[in-house]
N, CA and C atoms as an extended XYZ file, in Angstrom:
546
Properties=species:S:1:pos:R:3:atomname:S:1:resname:S:1:resid:I:1 pbc="F F F"
N       -10.400      -23.450        6.159 N   MET     1
C       -10.256      -23.568        7.478 CA  MET     1
C        -8.611      -23.046        7.962 C   MET     1
N        -7.701      -23.806        7.206 N   PHE     2
C        -6.278      -23.478        7.455 CA  PHE     2
C        -5.964      -22.036        7.168 C   PHE     2
N        -6.561      -21.470        6.134 N   GLU     3
C        -6.360      -20.130        5.769 CA  GLU     3
C        -6.722      -19.138        6.824 C   GLU     3
N        -7.851      -19.364        7.511 N   GLY     4
C        -8.238      -18.630        8.681 CA  GLY     4
C        -7.332      -18.654        9.852 C   GLY     4
N        -6.805      -19.804        9.989 N   ILE     5
C        -5.809      -19.989       11.136 CA  ILE     5
C        -4.493      -19.310       10.814 C   ILE     5
N        -4.035      -19.566        9.544 N   LYS     6
C        -2.863      -18.876        9.108 CA  LYS     6
C        -2.990      -17.324        9.303 C   LYS     6
N        -4.153      -16.906        8.814 N   ARG     7
C        -4.386      -15.409        8.852 CA  ARG     7
C        -4.309      -14.817       10.289 C   ARG     7
N        -4.993      -15.566       11.264 N   LYS     8
C        -4.999      -15.125       12.654 CA  LYS     8
C        -3.641      -15.203       13.325 C   LYS     8
N        -2.892      -16.159       12.933 N   ILE     9
C        -1.582      -16.429       13.490 CA  ILE     9
C        -0.612      -15.358       12.878 C   ILE     9
N        -0.799      -15.028       11.592 N   GLY    10
C        -0.031      -13.940       10.850 CA  GLY    10
C        -0.354      -12.722       11.478 C   GLY    10
N        -1.546      -12.283       11.733 N   LEU    11
C        -1.818      -11.164       12.200 CA  LEU    11
C        -1.388      -10.883       13.669 C   LEU    11
N        -1.528      -11.968       14.606 N   ARG    12
C        -0.998      -11.961       15.938 CA  ARG    12
C         0.534      -11.716       15.965 C   ARG    12
N         1.250      -12.387       15.045 N   GLN    13
C         2.710      -12.211       15.068 CA  GLN    13
C         3.064      -10.876       14.542 C   GLN    13
N         2.343      -10.287       13.546 N   MET    14
C         2.680       -9.025       13.034 CA  MET    14
C         2.303       -7.884       14.086 C   MET    14
N         1.337       -8.040       14.870 N   ARG    15
C         0.983       -6.978       16.011 CA  ARG    15
C         2.060       -7.089       17.023 C   ARG    15
N         2.465       -8.397       17.307 N   SER    16
C         3.574       -8.460       18.352 CA  SER    16
C         4.850       -7.829       17.833 C   SER    16
N         5.302       -8.129       16.691 N   GLU    17
C         6.430       -7.616       16.093 CA  GLU    17
C         6.442       -6.204       16.018 C   GLU    17
N         5.437       -5.505       15.527 N   TYR    18
C         5.347       -4.086       15.236 CA  TYR    18
C         4.743       -3.244       16.329 C   TYR    18
N         4.307       -3.800       17.475 N   LYS    19
C         3.649       -2.980       18.522 CA  LYS    19
C         4.564       -1.996       19.079 C   LYS    19
N         5.822       -2.196       19.198 N   ASN    20
C         6.804       -1.158       19.603 CA  ASN    20
C         7.466       -0.395       18.603 C   ASN    20
N         6.876       -0.433       17.513 N   LEU    21
C         7.516        0.208       16.247 CA  LEU    21
C         7.372        1.790       16.560 C   LEU    21
N         8.433        2.331       16.366 N   ARG    22
C         8.473        3.853       16.730 CA  ARG    22
C         9.097        4.477       15.419 C   ARG    22
N         8.321        5.400       14.856 N   ARG    23
C         8.848        6.099       13.784 CA  ARG    23
C         8.461        7.465       13.724 C   ARG    23
N         9.185        8.319       13.130 N   VAL    24
C         8.881        9.620       12.997 CA  VAL    24
C         8.436        9.995       11.540 C   VAL    24
N         7.066       10.206       11.465 N   GLY    25
C         6.441       10.469       10.285 CA  GLY    25
C         6.630       12.049        9.855 C   GLY    25
N         6.482       12.327        8.535 N   LYS    26
C         6.588       13.730        8.169 CA  LYS    26
C         5.348       13.847        7.145 C   LYS    26
N         4.614       14.960        7.429 N   VAL    27
C         3.537       15.108        6.555 CA  VAL    27
C         4.101       15.676        5.142 C   VAL    27
N         3.452       15.043        4.221 N   PHE    28
C         3.646       15.357        2.727 CA  PHE    28
C         2.381       15.599        2.124 C   PHE    28
N         2.336       16.499        1.141 N   ASN    29
C         1.082       16.550        0.143 CA  ASN    29
C         1.568       16.256       -1.096 C   ASN    29
N         0.676       16.358       -2.134 N   LEU    30
C         1.041       15.859       -3.487 CA  LEU    30
C         2.007       17.043       -4.140 C   LEU    30
N         2.050       18.110       -3.609 N   SER    31
C         2.823       19.191       -4.111 CA  SER    31
C         4.335       19.066       -3.685 C   SER    31
N         4.510       18.694       -2.347 N   THR    32
C         5.755       18.548       -1.873 CA  THR    32
C         6.454       17.143       -1.967 C   THR    32
N         5.678       16.212       -2.311 N   ALA    33
C         6.237       14.831       -2.372 CA  ALA    33
C         6.924       14.649       -3.554 C   ALA    33
N         8.032       14.006       -3.617 N   GLN    34
C         8.967       13.564       -4.818 CA  GLN    34
C         8.614       12.256       -5.175 C   GLN    34
N         8.219       11.305       -4.180 N   SER    35
C         8.012        9.977       -4.417 CA  SER    35
C         6.785        9.440       -3.887 C   SER    35
N         6.085        8.463       -4.426 N   VAL    36
C         4.795        7.968       -3.805 CA  VAL    36
C         4.884        6.392       -4.112 C   VAL    36
N         4.415        5.615       -3.114 N   ALA    37
C         4.268        4.208       -3.222 CA  ALA    37
C         2.743        3.818       -3.003 C   ALA    37
N         2.358        2.827       -3.820 N   LEU    38
C         1.008        2.315       -3.623 CA  LEU    38
C         1.110        0.885       -3.435 C   LEU    38
N         0.191        0.402       -2.382 N   ILE    39
C         0.050       -1.085       -2.256 CA  ILE    39
C        -1.353       -1.421       -2.294 C   ILE    39
N        -1.561       -2.570       -2.959 N   TYR    40
C        -3.057       -2.976       -3.194 CA  TYR    40
C        -3.095       -4.484       -3.519 C   TYR    40
N        -4.254       -4.968       -3.349 N   GLN    41
C        -4.543       -6.334       -3.911 CA  GLN    41
C        -4.896       -6.336       -5.354 C   GLN    41
N        -4.197       -7.028       -6.074 N   CYS    42
C        -4.421       -7.105       -7.571 CA  CYS    42
C        -5.210       -8.239       -7.856 C   CYS    42
N        -6.540       -8.183       -7.813 N   ASP    43
C        -7.422       -9.360       -7.915 CA  ASP    43
C        -8.184       -9.334       -9.351 C   ASP    43
N        -7.728       -8.437      -10.172 N   SER    44
C        -8.342       -8.309      -11.483 CA  SER    44
C        -7.635       -7.498      -12.567 C   SER    44
N        -7.842       -7.739      -13.797 N   GLU    45
C        -7.333       -6.792      -14.672 CA  GLU    45
C        -7.945       -5.517      -14.553 C   GLU    45
N        -9.190       -5.384      -14.366 N   GLU    46
C        -9.812       -4.071      -14.144 CA  GLU    46
C        -9.297       -3.230      -13.005 C   GLU    46
N        -9.014       -3.842      -11.882 N   LYS    47
C        -8.338       -3.181      -10.816 CA  LYS    47
C        -6.938       -2.615      -11.080 C   LYS    47
N        -6.126       -3.396      -11.893 N   LEU    48
C        -4.866       -3.135      -12.347 CA  LEU    48
C        -4.957       -1.929      -13.225 C   LEU    48
N        -5.881       -1.873      -14.057 N   GLU    49
C        -5.964       -0.690      -14.920 CA  GLU    49
C        -6.320        0.528      -14.103 C   GLU    49
N        -7.201        0.444      -13.167 N   GLN    50
C        -7.387        1.464      -12.233 CA  GLN    50
C        -6.168        2.080      -11.630 C   GLN    50
N        -5.334        1.049      -11.147 N   VAL    51
C        -4.117        1.517      -10.505 CA  VAL    51
C        -3.076        2.180      -11.477 C   VAL    51
N        -3.209        1.567      -12.729 N   LYS    52
C        -2.316        2.262      -13.846 CA  LYS    52
C        -2.649        3.678      -14.100 C   LYS    52
N        -3.883        3.819      -14.165 N   LYS    53
C        -4.563        5.223      -14.373 CA  LYS    53
C        -4.148        6.138      -13.301 C   LYS    53
N        -4.210        5.708      -12.080 N   TYR    54
C        -3.762        6.535      -10.932 CA  TYR    54
C        -2.395        6.838      -10.864 C   TYR    54
N        -1.472        5.850      -11.366 N   VAL    55
C         0.004        6.132      -11.346 CA  VAL    55
C         0.213        7.317      -12.510 C   VAL    55
N        -0.573        7.071      -13.598 N   ARG    56
C        -0.304        8.135      -14.614 CA  ARG    56
C        -0.771        9.524      -14.060 C   ARG    56
N        -1.937        9.485      -13.477 N   HIS    57
C        -2.388       10.800      -12.861 CA  HIS    57
C        -1.473       11.454      -11.961 C   HIS    57
N        -0.808       10.624      -11.072 N   LEU    58
C         0.141       11.112      -10.129 CA  LEU    58
C         1.329       11.696      -10.825 C   LEU    58
N         1.811       11.057      -11.862 N   LYS    59
C         2.880       11.709      -12.587 CA  LYS    59
C         2.592       12.849      -13.442 C   LYS    59
N         1.512       12.775      -14.133 N   GLU    60
C         1.223       13.929      -15.157 CA  GLU    60
C         0.635       15.285      -14.360 C   GLU    60
N        -0.265       14.865      -13.406 N   GLU    61
C        -1.070       15.997      -12.754 CA  GLU    61
C        -0.287       16.653      -11.627 C   GLU    61
N         0.536       15.854      -10.816 N   HIS    62
C         1.182       16.166       -9.673 CA  HIS    62
C         2.673       16.174       -9.846 C   HIS    62
N         3.212       15.806      -10.888 N   GLY    63
C         4.809       15.741      -11.068 CA  GLY    63
C         5.521       14.867      -10.247 C   GLY    63
N         4.856       13.777       -9.787 N   ILE    64
C         5.615       12.729       -9.002 CA  ILE    64
C         6.656       12.042       -9.863 C   ILE    64
N         7.785       12.125       -9.435 N   LYS    65
C         8.914       11.641      -10.241 CA  LYS    65
C         9.196       10.199       -9.998 C   LYS    65
N         9.203        9.725       -8.726 N   LYS    66
C         9.556        8.398       -8.327 CA  LYS    66
C         8.139        7.634       -7.911 C   LYS    66
N         7.784        6.633       -8.532 N   LEU    67
C         6.468        6.058       -8.145 CA  LEU    67
C         6.545        4.594       -8.315 C   LEU    67
N         6.019        3.859       -7.377 N   MET    68
C         6.030        2.296       -7.491 CA  MET    68
C         4.591        1.987       -6.867 C   MET    68
N         4.067        0.981       -7.601 N   ALA    69
C         2.707        0.334       -7.170 CA  ALA    69
C         3.114       -1.149       -7.007 C   ALA    69
N         2.913       -1.736       -5.821 N   LEU    70
C         3.172       -3.099       -5.466 CA  LEU    70
C         1.841       -3.818       -5.246 C   LEU    70
N         1.493       -4.733       -6.145 N   GLY    71
C         0.216       -5.425       -6.019 CA  GLY    71
C         0.526       -6.800       -5.515 C   GLY    71
N        -0.490       -7.281       -4.757 N   PHE    72
C        -0.538       -8.641       -4.214 CA  PHE    72
C        -1.578       -9.435       -4.968 C   PHE    72
N        -1.098      -10.557       -5.496 N   VAL    73
C        -2.032      -11.429       -6.255 CA  VAL    73
C        -2.270      -12.590       -5.523 C   VAL    73
N        -3.554      -12.855       -5.042 N   ASN    74
C        -3.793      -13.943       -4.016 CA  ASN    74
C        -3.978      -15.207       -4.798 C   ASN    74
N        -3.048      -15.693       -5.616 N   GLU    75
C        -2.889      -16.937       -6.283 CA  GLU    75
C        -1.549      -17.495       -6.180 C   GLU    75
N        -1.495      -18.747       -6.505 N   LYS    76
C        -0.165      -19.393       -6.374 CA  LYS    76
C         0.968      -18.925       -7.334 C   LYS    76
N         0.518      -18.534       -8.552 N   THR    77
C         1.496      -17.837       -9.519 CA  THR    77
C         0.804      -16.614       -9.988 C   THR    77
N         1.571      -15.742      -10.616 N   LEU    78
C         1.205      -14.552      -11.194 CA  LEU    78
C         0.503      -14.812      -12.472 C   LEU    78
N        -0.651      -14.267      -12.795 N   PRO    79
C        -1.320      -14.307      -13.973 CA  PRO    79
C        -0.663      -13.474      -15.074 C   PRO    79
N        -1.097      -13.834      -16.336 N   GLU    80
C        -0.409      -13.120      -17.388 CA  GLU    80
C        -0.446      -11.578      -17.250 C   GLU    80
N        -1.448      -11.079      -16.824 N   TYR    81
C        -1.714       -9.639      -16.886 CA  TYR    81
C        -0.849       -8.973      -15.769 C   TYR    81
N        -0.348       -9.661      -14.854 N   ALA    82
C         0.414       -9.110      -13.628 CA  ALA    82
C         1.894       -9.314      -13.881 C   ALA    82
N         2.510       -8.698      -14.779 N   LYS    83
C         3.867       -8.725      -15.085 CA  LYS    83
C         4.504       -7.465      -14.743 C   LYS    83
N         5.571       -7.429      -14.083 N   ALA    84
C         6.245       -6.340      -13.640 CA  ALA    84
C         6.528       -5.332      -14.824 C   ALA    84
N         6.340       -3.973      -14.627 N   LYS    85
C         6.799       -3.081      -15.608 CA  LYS    85
C         7.487       -1.903      -14.783 C   LYS    85
N         7.796       -0.757      -15.398 N   LEU    86
C         8.550        0.246      -14.843 CA  LEU    86
C         8.040        0.677      -13.495 C   LEU    86
N         6.755        1.010      -13.279 N   ASP    87
C         6.172        1.536      -12.018 CA  ASP    87
C         5.408        0.530      -11.372 C   ASP    87
N         5.239       -0.734      -11.720 N   LEU    88
C         4.403       -1.796      -11.337 CA  LEU    88
C         5.093       -2.982      -10.853 C   LEU    88
N         4.885       -3.486       -9.659 N   ASP    89
C         5.516       -4.806       -9.555 CA  ASP    89
C         4.444       -5.663       -8.701 C   ASP    89
N         4.653       -7.004       -8.534 N   PHE    90
C         3.755       -7.830       -7.988 CA  PHE    90
C         4.328       -8.955       -7.231 C   PHE    90
N         3.532       -9.479       -6.240 N   PHE    91
C         4.066      -10.693       -5.546 CA  PHE    91
C         2.742      -11.628       -5.431 C   PHE    91
N         2.951      -12.852       -5.160 N   CYS    92
C         1.825      -13.789       -5.030 CA  CYS    92
C         2.024      -14.686       -3.888 C   CYS    92
N         1.132      -15.762       -3.748 N   GLN    93
C         1.166      -16.626       -2.660 CA  GLN    93
C         2.529      -17.401       -2.615 C   GLN    93
N         3.153      -17.593       -3.741 N   ALA    94
C         4.400      -18.282       -3.621 CA  ALA    94
C         5.573      -17.438       -2.971 C   ALA    94
N         5.328      -16.207       -2.728 N   ASP    95
C         6.246      -15.290       -2.097 CA  ASP    95
C         5.946      -15.181       -0.648 C   ASP    95
N         4.952      -16.017       -0.009 N   LEU    96
C         4.633      -15.845        1.340 CA  LEU    96
C         5.073      -17.006        2.210 C   LEU    96
N         5.373      -16.822        3.399 N   SER    97
C         5.746      -17.964        4.398 CA  SER    97
C         4.433      -18.511        4.869 C   SER    97
N         4.543      -19.416        5.669 N   TRP    98
C         3.334      -20.174        6.215 CA  TRP    98
C         2.504      -19.239        6.936 C   TRP    98
N         3.034      -18.188        7.410 N   ASN    99
C         2.207      -17.180        8.322 CA  ASN    99
C         1.959      -15.958        7.621 C   ASN    99
N         1.947      -15.928        6.337 N   LEU   100
C         1.601      -14.900        5.371 CA  LEU   100
C         2.553      -13.687        5.326 C   LEU   100
N         3.760      -13.970        5.785 N   ARG   101
C         4.845      -12.914        5.673 CA  ARG   101
C         5.452      -12.771        4.262 C   ARG   101
N         5.230      -11.796        3.636 N   PRO   102
C         5.690      -11.687        2.108 CA  PRO   102
C         7.351      -11.616        2.172 C   PRO   102
N         7.871      -12.073        1.086 N   SER   103
C         9.372      -11.956        0.793 CA  SER   103
C         9.393      -11.899       -0.653 C   SER   103
N        10.628      -12.271       -1.280 N   GLY   104
C        10.953      -12.292       -2.613 CA  GLY   104
C        11.479      -10.920       -2.989 C   GLY   104
N        12.008      -10.815       -4.350 N   ASN   105
C        12.679       -9.592       -4.854 CA  ASN   105
C        11.646       -8.468       -4.921 C   ASN   105
N        10.509       -8.562       -5.361 N   ALA   106
C         9.637       -7.540       -5.511 CA  ALA   106
C         9.411       -6.795       -4.179 C   ALA   106
N         9.185       -7.577       -2.997 N   VAL   107
C         8.909       -7.130       -1.639 CA  VAL   107
C        10.101       -6.478       -1.169 C   VAL   107
N        11.291       -7.192       -1.196 N   ARG   108
C        12.549       -6.555       -0.749 CA  ARG   108
C        12.941       -5.287       -1.369 C   ARG   108
N        12.844       -5.212       -2.653 N   ASN   109
C        13.009       -3.926       -3.371 CA  ASN   109
C        12.148       -2.926       -2.907 C   ASN   109
N        10.884       -3.095       -2.786 N   PHE   110
C         9.896       -2.125       -2.336 CA  PHE   110
C        10.137       -1.596       -0.975 C   PHE   110
N        10.365       -2.543       -0.108 N   CYS   111
C        10.643       -2.148        1.228 CA  CYS   111
C        11.967       -1.551        1.613 C   CYS   111
N        12.897       -1.734        0.684 N   SER   112
C        14.183       -1.122        0.895 CA  SER   112
C        14.245        0.499        0.541 C   SER   112
N        13.137        0.795       -0.368 N   GLU   113
C        13.184        2.154       -0.910 CA  GLU   113
C        12.440        3.053        0.126 C   GLU   113
N        12.831        4.354        0.212 N   SER   114
C        12.142        5.361        1.126 CA  SER   114
C        11.296        6.082        0.156 C   SER   114
N        10.019        6.210        0.506 N   TYR   115
C         9.071        7.040       -0.308 CA  TYR   115
C         8.480        8.189        0.629 C   TYR   115
N         8.167        9.286       -0.023 N   ASP   116
C         7.659       10.372        0.818 CA  ASP   116
C         6.202        9.944        1.285 C   ASP   116
N         5.404        9.489        0.398 N   ILE   117
C         4.054        8.976        0.740 CA  ILE   117
C         3.806        7.500        0.354 C   ILE   117
N         3.183        6.765        1.216 N   LEU   118
C         2.687        5.472        0.737 CA  LEU   118
C         1.198        5.384        1.029 C   LEU   118
N         0.505        5.097       -0.059 N   ILE   119
C        -0.845        5.024        0.128 CA  ILE   119
C        -1.323        3.457       -0.016 C   ILE   119
N        -2.048        3.048        1.004 N   ASP   120
C        -2.587        1.730        1.089 CA  ASP   120
C        -4.008        1.832        0.446 C   ASP   120
N        -4.131        1.134       -0.724 N   LEU   121
C        -5.438        1.378       -1.565 CA  LEU   121
C        -6.505        0.160       -0.964 C   LEU   121
N        -6.128       -0.538        0.097 N   GLU   122
C        -7.046       -1.577        0.440 CA  GLU   122
C        -7.817       -1.263        1.735 C   GLU   122
N        -9.133       -1.424        1.709 N   LYS   123
C        -9.977       -1.157        2.860 CA  LYS   123
C        -9.935       -2.535        3.747 C   LYS   123
N        -9.852       -3.598        3.118 N   ASP   124
C        -9.888       -4.815        3.795 CA  ASP   124
C        -8.518       -5.178        4.402 C   ASP   124
N        -8.498       -6.009        5.543 N   GLU   125
C        -7.286       -6.334        6.199 CA  GLU   125
C        -6.658       -7.472        5.448 C   GLU   125
N        -5.613       -7.138        4.720 N   ILE   126
C        -4.802       -8.184        3.854 CA  ILE   126
C        -3.515       -8.402        4.643 C   ILE   126
N        -3.277       -9.451        5.235 N   VAL   127
C        -2.017       -9.564        5.962 CA  VAL   127
C        -0.846       -9.321        5.266 C   VAL   127
N        -0.513       -9.826        4.084 N   PRO   128
C         0.738       -9.536        3.532 CA  PRO   128
C         0.943       -8.089        3.153 C   PRO   128
N        -0.110       -7.316        2.826 N   LEU   129
C         0.064       -5.937        2.635 CA  LEU   129
C         0.266       -5.226        3.884 C   LEU   129
N        -0.335       -5.633        5.049 N   ARG   130
C        -0.020       -4.914        6.343 CA  ARG   130
C         1.404       -5.154        6.673 C   ARG   130
N         1.892       -6.218        6.451 N   HIS   131
C         3.365       -6.599        6.783 CA  HIS   131
C         4.158       -5.521        5.966 C   HIS   131
N         3.912       -5.299        4.648 N   ILE   132
C         4.575       -4.507        3.906 CA  ILE   132
C         4.606       -2.964        4.348 C   ILE   132
N         3.313       -2.650        4.753 N   LEU   133
C         2.963       -1.363        5.231 CA  LEU   133
C         3.933       -1.035        6.434 C   LEU   133
N         4.074       -1.963        7.264 N   ASN   134
C         4.809       -1.877        8.512 CA  ASN   134
C         6.386       -1.831        8.229 C   ASN   134
N         6.882       -2.600        7.356 N   LYS   135
C         8.174       -2.721        7.011 CA  LYS   135
C         8.724       -1.534        6.035 C   LYS   135
N         7.703       -0.881        5.475 N   SER   136
C         8.079        0.346        4.590 CA  SER   136
C         8.784        1.334        5.347 C   SER   136
N         9.736        2.087        4.575 N   LYS   137
C        10.536        3.140        5.152 CA  LYS   137
C         9.746        4.444        4.787 C   LYS   137
N         8.602        4.486        4.240 N   SER   138
C         7.830        5.549        3.867 CA  SER   138
C         7.599        6.521        5.007 C   SER   138
N         7.639        7.753        4.706 N   ARG   139
C         7.585        8.758        5.828 CA  ARG   139
C         6.082        9.246        6.103 C   ARG   139
N         5.287        9.072        5.028 N   PHE   140
C         3.883        9.497        5.481 CA  PHE   140
C         2.958        8.406        4.927 C   PHE   140
N         2.370        7.721        5.800 N   LYS   141
C         1.520        6.509        5.445 CA  LYS   141
C         0.005        6.752        5.400 C   LYS   141
N        -0.573        6.579        4.362 N   VAL   142
C        -1.967        7.025        4.187 CA  VAL   142
C        -2.865        5.591        4.051 C   VAL   142
N        -4.052        5.698        4.650 N   GLY   143
C        -4.869        4.470        4.528 CA  GLY   143
C        -6.363        4.740        5.003 C   GLY   143
N        -7.214        3.724        4.686 N   TYR   144
C        -8.556        3.793        5.193 CA  TYR   144
C        -8.527        3.925        6.745 C   TYR   144
N        -9.603        4.449        7.333 N   PHE   145
C        -9.733        4.651        8.681 CA  PHE   145
C        -9.986        3.171        9.313 C   PHE   145
N        -9.277        2.872       10.352 N   THR   146
C        -9.454        1.666       11.069 CA  THR   146
C        -8.975        1.819       12.400 C   THR   146
N        -9.802        1.349       13.416 N   GLU   147
C        -9.333        1.600       14.773 CA  GLU   147
C        -8.328        0.552       15.158 C   GLU   147
N        -8.421       -0.671       14.593 N   GLN   148
C        -7.537       -1.822       14.886 CA  GLN   148
C        -6.143       -1.463       14.478 C   GLN   148
N        -5.894       -0.893       13.271 N   PHE   149
C        -4.578       -0.638       12.689 CA  PHE   149
C        -4.229        0.943       12.569 C   PHE   149
N        -4.879        1.657       13.380 N   GLY   150
C        -4.627        3.107       13.270 CA  GLY   150
C        -3.184        3.486       13.518 C   GLY   150
N        -2.504        2.712       14.470 N   ASN   151
C        -1.172        3.176       14.677 CA  ASN   151
C        -0.017        2.922       13.628 C   ASN   151
N        -0.545        2.351       12.600 N   TYR   152
C         0.243        2.000       11.399 CA  TYR   152
C         0.251        3.086       10.364 C   TYR   152
N        -0.718        3.971       10.406 N   TYR   153
C        -0.799        5.078        9.464 CA  TYR   153
C        -0.630        6.541       10.221 C   TYR   153
N        -0.146        7.303        9.340 N   ASP   154
C        -0.096        8.765        9.801 CA  ASP   154
C        -1.360        9.548        9.492 C   ASP   154
N        -2.025        9.074        8.445 N   PHE   155
C        -3.226        9.781        8.058 CA  PHE   155
C        -4.217        8.755        7.583 C   PHE   155
N        -5.508        8.783        8.061 N   MET   156
C        -6.489        7.832        7.759 CA  MET   156
C        -7.737        8.505        7.166 C   MET   156
N        -8.410        7.924        6.306 N   LEU   157
C        -9.705        8.566        5.632 CA  LEU   157
C       -10.750        7.570        5.942 C   LEU   157
N       -11.828        8.180        6.478 N   ASP   158
C       -13.028        7.320        6.631 CA  ASP   158
C       -13.984        7.382        5.602 C   ASP   158
N       -13.795        6.608        4.517 N   VAL   159
C       -14.486        6.641        3.347 CA  VAL   159
C       -15.465        5.380        3.350 C   VAL   159
N       -16.779        5.685        3.278 N   LYS   160
C       -17.744        4.831        3.311 CA  LYS   160
C       -17.779        3.735        2.177 C   LYS   160
N       -17.474        4.349        1.139 N   SER   161
C       -17.565        3.565       -0.222 CA  SER   161
C       -16.393        2.481       -0.263 C   SER   161
N       -16.716        1.379       -0.751 N   THR   162
C       -15.698        0.242       -0.963 CA  THR   162
C       -15.098        0.397       -2.307 C   THR   162
N       -15.569        1.397       -3.248 N   GLU   163
C       -14.997        1.548       -4.510 CA  GLU   163
C       -13.582        2.126       -4.471 C   GLU   163
N       -12.715        1.579       -5.069 N   MET   164
C       -11.293        2.186       -5.148 CA  MET   164
C       -11.341        3.563       -5.591 C   MET   164
N       -12.042        3.750       -6.783 N   LEU   165
C       -11.964        5.045       -7.403 CA  LEU   165
C       -12.565        6.258       -6.452 C   LEU   165
N       -13.537        5.836       -5.599 N   ASP   166
C       -14.059        6.881       -4.584 CA  ASP   166
C       -12.954        7.144       -3.576 C   ASP   166
N       -12.312        6.216       -3.061 N   TYR   167
C       -11.275        6.273       -2.204 CA  TYR   167
C       -10.023        7.142       -2.682 C   TYR   167
N        -9.691        6.857       -3.959 N   ILE   168
C        -8.654        7.590       -4.613 CA  ILE   168
C        -9.043        9.079       -4.797 C   ILE   168
N       -10.189        9.276       -5.141 N   ALA   169
C       -10.649       10.762       -5.175 CA  ALA   169
C       -10.444       11.382       -3.831 C   ALA   169
N       -10.830       10.799       -2.814 N   GLN   170
C       -10.728       11.347       -1.509 CA  GLN   170
C        -9.331       11.561       -1.038 C   GLN   170
N        -8.357       10.527       -1.304 N   VAL   171
C        -7.013       10.717       -1.248 CA  VAL   171
C        -6.501       11.818       -1.875 C   VAL   171
N        -6.774       12.002       -3.112 N   ASN   172
C        -6.330       13.078       -3.909 CA  ASN   172
C        -6.702       14.399       -3.311 C   ASN   172
N        -7.918       14.603       -2.891 N   HIS   173
C        -8.458       15.710       -2.380 CA  HIS   173
C        -7.705       16.076       -1.185 C   HIS   173
N        -7.620       15.174       -0.253 N   TYR   174
C        -6.922       15.528        0.986 CA  TYR   174
C        -5.462       15.776        1.020 C   TYR   174
N        -4.805       14.983        0.100 N   LEU   175
C        -3.396       15.090       -0.108 CA  LEU   175
C        -2.996       16.394       -0.962 C   LEU   175
N        -3.969       16.892       -1.493 N   SER   176
C        -3.868       18.136       -2.238 CA  SER   176
C        -3.895       19.388       -1.218 C   SER   176
N        -4.632       19.219       -0.206 N   ILE   177
C        -4.959       20.393        0.708 CA  ILE   177
C        -4.200       20.379        1.896 C   ILE   177
N        -3.780       19.206        2.425 N   ILE   178
C        -3.113       18.996        3.709 CA  ILE   178
C        -1.759       19.772        3.691 C   ILE   178
N        -1.480       20.446        4.844 N   ASN   179
C        -0.171       20.997        5.006 CA  ASN   179
C         0.232       21.881        3.840 C   ASN   179
N        -0.694       22.531        3.169 N   LYS   180
C        -0.502       23.373        1.931 CA  LYS   180
C         0.010       24.709        2.377 C   LYS   180
N         1.015       25.225        1.806 N   VAL   181
C         1.612       26.457        2.229 CA  VAL   181
C         0.921       27.415        1.190 C   VAL   181
N         0.228       28.583        1.757 N   SER   182
C        -0.429       29.465        0.777 CA  SER   182
C         0.488       30.403        0.077 C   SER   182
């Protein structure tokens, strides 16, 4: 019950805070981008492995030099499998305020960096990740199609599947052909 109330209050405060947010986005594709950020909910080792595989793909196939994946673990503490590595960092419930606003070193470091592309890997509305999406200095923000949060993204994909791998395939496809110079 309290979680639902906190979520509603957090969303309302976030919308109010960011409704006048004005930013100038710039379109990047996977050929022109030098840096990519990923945000996602890390709710299993399997999902973490999918993200690691995608990070490797972006580096090896597209030559992305600067890459960071920030995962939210919806638990009080980070599980053993969610330990920070070179391209991966995590935050958990202990890093959230009462209204689900994230803080902590991982979040501050992530939001202080400027990335060419930020890819939100979550279809569901996860308040801490929405805060990070809005606070990010990334120039081209990509996410699932949503009427409610459409103004937070520069490019949205209407993918019916809820499988992350299907979504990643669509992101790769469109970020390979968008704004491509012949």
